[in-house]
PDB file of C-alpha atoms and ligand atoms in Angstrom:
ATOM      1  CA  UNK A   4     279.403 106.914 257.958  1.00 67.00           C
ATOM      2  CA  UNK A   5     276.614 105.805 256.376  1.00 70.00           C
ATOM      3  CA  UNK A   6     274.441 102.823 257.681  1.00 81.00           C
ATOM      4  CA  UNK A   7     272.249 100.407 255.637  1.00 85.00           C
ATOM      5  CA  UNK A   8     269.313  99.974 256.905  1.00 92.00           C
ATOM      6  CA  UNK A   9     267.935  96.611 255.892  1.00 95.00           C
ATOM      7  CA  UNK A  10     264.112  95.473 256.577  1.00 94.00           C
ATOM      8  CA  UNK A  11     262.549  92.293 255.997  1.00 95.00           C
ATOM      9  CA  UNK A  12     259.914  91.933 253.516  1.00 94.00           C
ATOM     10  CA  UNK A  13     256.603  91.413 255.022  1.00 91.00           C
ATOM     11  CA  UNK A  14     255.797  88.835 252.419  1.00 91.00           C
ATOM     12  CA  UNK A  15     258.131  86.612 252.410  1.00 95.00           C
ATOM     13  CA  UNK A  16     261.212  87.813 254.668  1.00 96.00           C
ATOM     14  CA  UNK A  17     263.736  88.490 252.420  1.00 96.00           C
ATOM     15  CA  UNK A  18     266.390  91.232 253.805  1.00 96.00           C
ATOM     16  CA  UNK A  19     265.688  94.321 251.723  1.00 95.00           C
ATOM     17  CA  UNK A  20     267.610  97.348 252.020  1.00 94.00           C
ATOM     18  CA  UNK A  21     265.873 100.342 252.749  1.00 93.00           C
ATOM     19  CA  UNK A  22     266.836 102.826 250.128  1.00 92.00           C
ATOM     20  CA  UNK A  23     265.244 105.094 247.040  1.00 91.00           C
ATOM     21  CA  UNK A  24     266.087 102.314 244.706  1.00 91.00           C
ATOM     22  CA  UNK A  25     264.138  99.542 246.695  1.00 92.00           C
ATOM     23  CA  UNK A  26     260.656 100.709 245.166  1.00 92.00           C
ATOM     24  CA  UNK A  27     258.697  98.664 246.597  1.00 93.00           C
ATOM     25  CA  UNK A  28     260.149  98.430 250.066  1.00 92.00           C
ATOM     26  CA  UNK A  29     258.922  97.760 252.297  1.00 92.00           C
ATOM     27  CA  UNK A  30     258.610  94.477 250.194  1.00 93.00           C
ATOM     28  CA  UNK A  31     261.202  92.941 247.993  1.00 95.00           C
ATOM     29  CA  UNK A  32     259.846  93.518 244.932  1.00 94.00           C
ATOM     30  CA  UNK A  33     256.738  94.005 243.259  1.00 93.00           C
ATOM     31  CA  UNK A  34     255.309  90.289 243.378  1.00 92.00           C
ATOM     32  CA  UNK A  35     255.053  90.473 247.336  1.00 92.00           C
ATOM     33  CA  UNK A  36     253.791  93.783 247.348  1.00 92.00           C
ATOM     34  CA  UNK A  37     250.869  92.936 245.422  1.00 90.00           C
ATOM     35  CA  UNK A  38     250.184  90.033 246.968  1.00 88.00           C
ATOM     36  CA  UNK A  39     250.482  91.833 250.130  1.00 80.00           C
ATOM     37  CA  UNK A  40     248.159  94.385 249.017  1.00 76.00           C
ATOM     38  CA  UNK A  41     245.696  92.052 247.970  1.00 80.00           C
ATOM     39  CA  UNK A  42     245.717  89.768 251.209  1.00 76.00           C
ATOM     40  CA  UNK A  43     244.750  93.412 252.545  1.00 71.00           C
ATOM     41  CA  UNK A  44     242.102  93.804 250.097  1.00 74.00           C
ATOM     42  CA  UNK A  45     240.873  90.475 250.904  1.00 76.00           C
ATOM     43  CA  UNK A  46     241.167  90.785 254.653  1.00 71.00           C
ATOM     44  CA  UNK A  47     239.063  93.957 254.311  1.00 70.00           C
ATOM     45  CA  UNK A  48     236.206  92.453 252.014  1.00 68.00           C
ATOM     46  CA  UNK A  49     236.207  89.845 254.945  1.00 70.00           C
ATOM     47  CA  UNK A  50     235.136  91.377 257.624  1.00 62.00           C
ATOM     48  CA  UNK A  51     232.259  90.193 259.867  1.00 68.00           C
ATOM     49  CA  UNK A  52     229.018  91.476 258.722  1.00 70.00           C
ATOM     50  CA  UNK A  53     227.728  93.226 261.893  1.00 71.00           C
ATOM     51  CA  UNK A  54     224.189  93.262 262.472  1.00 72.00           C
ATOM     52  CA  UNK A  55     221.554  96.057 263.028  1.00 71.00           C
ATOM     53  CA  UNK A  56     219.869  94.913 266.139  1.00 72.00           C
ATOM     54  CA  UNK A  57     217.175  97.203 265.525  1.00 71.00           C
ATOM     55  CA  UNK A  58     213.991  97.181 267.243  1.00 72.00           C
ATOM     56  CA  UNK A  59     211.454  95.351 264.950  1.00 73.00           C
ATOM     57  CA  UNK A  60     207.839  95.993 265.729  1.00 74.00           C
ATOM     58  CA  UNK A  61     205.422  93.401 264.857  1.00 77.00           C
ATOM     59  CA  UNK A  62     202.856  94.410 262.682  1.00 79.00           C
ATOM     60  CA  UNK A  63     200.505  93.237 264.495  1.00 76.00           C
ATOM     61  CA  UNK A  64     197.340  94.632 262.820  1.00 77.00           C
ATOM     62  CA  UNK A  65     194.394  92.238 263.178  1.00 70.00           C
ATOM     63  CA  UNK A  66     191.501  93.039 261.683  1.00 65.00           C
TER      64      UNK A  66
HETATM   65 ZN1   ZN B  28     259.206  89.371 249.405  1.00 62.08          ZN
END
């Protein structure tokens, strides 16, 4: 008794079965697992710049 065990692409939500021939499974096929991948890569270029709040000391040197 074998079950198939189907997953939904993340991309676009097509049923894909889970199995060695599905390469790019999770997605269902290699178009949505780029695009995936690159949405990632974008997401992660993205993120907020965070800023130092590091003590500046005025250079206060008069004279
Ligand atoms: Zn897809």
């Amino acid at each position: 008794m074998s079950v198939k065990r189907i997953v939904n692409c993340p991309r676009c939500g097509t049923p894909v079965e889970w199995s060695p021939e599905a390469r790019f499974r999770p997605f269902c096929s290699e178009r949505c697992k780029m695009t995936d991948l690159g949405a990632w890569a974008t997401e992660k270029f993205r993120i907020p710049e965070e800023k130092n709040d590091m003590e500046e000391v005025p250079d206060g040197d008069e004279g």
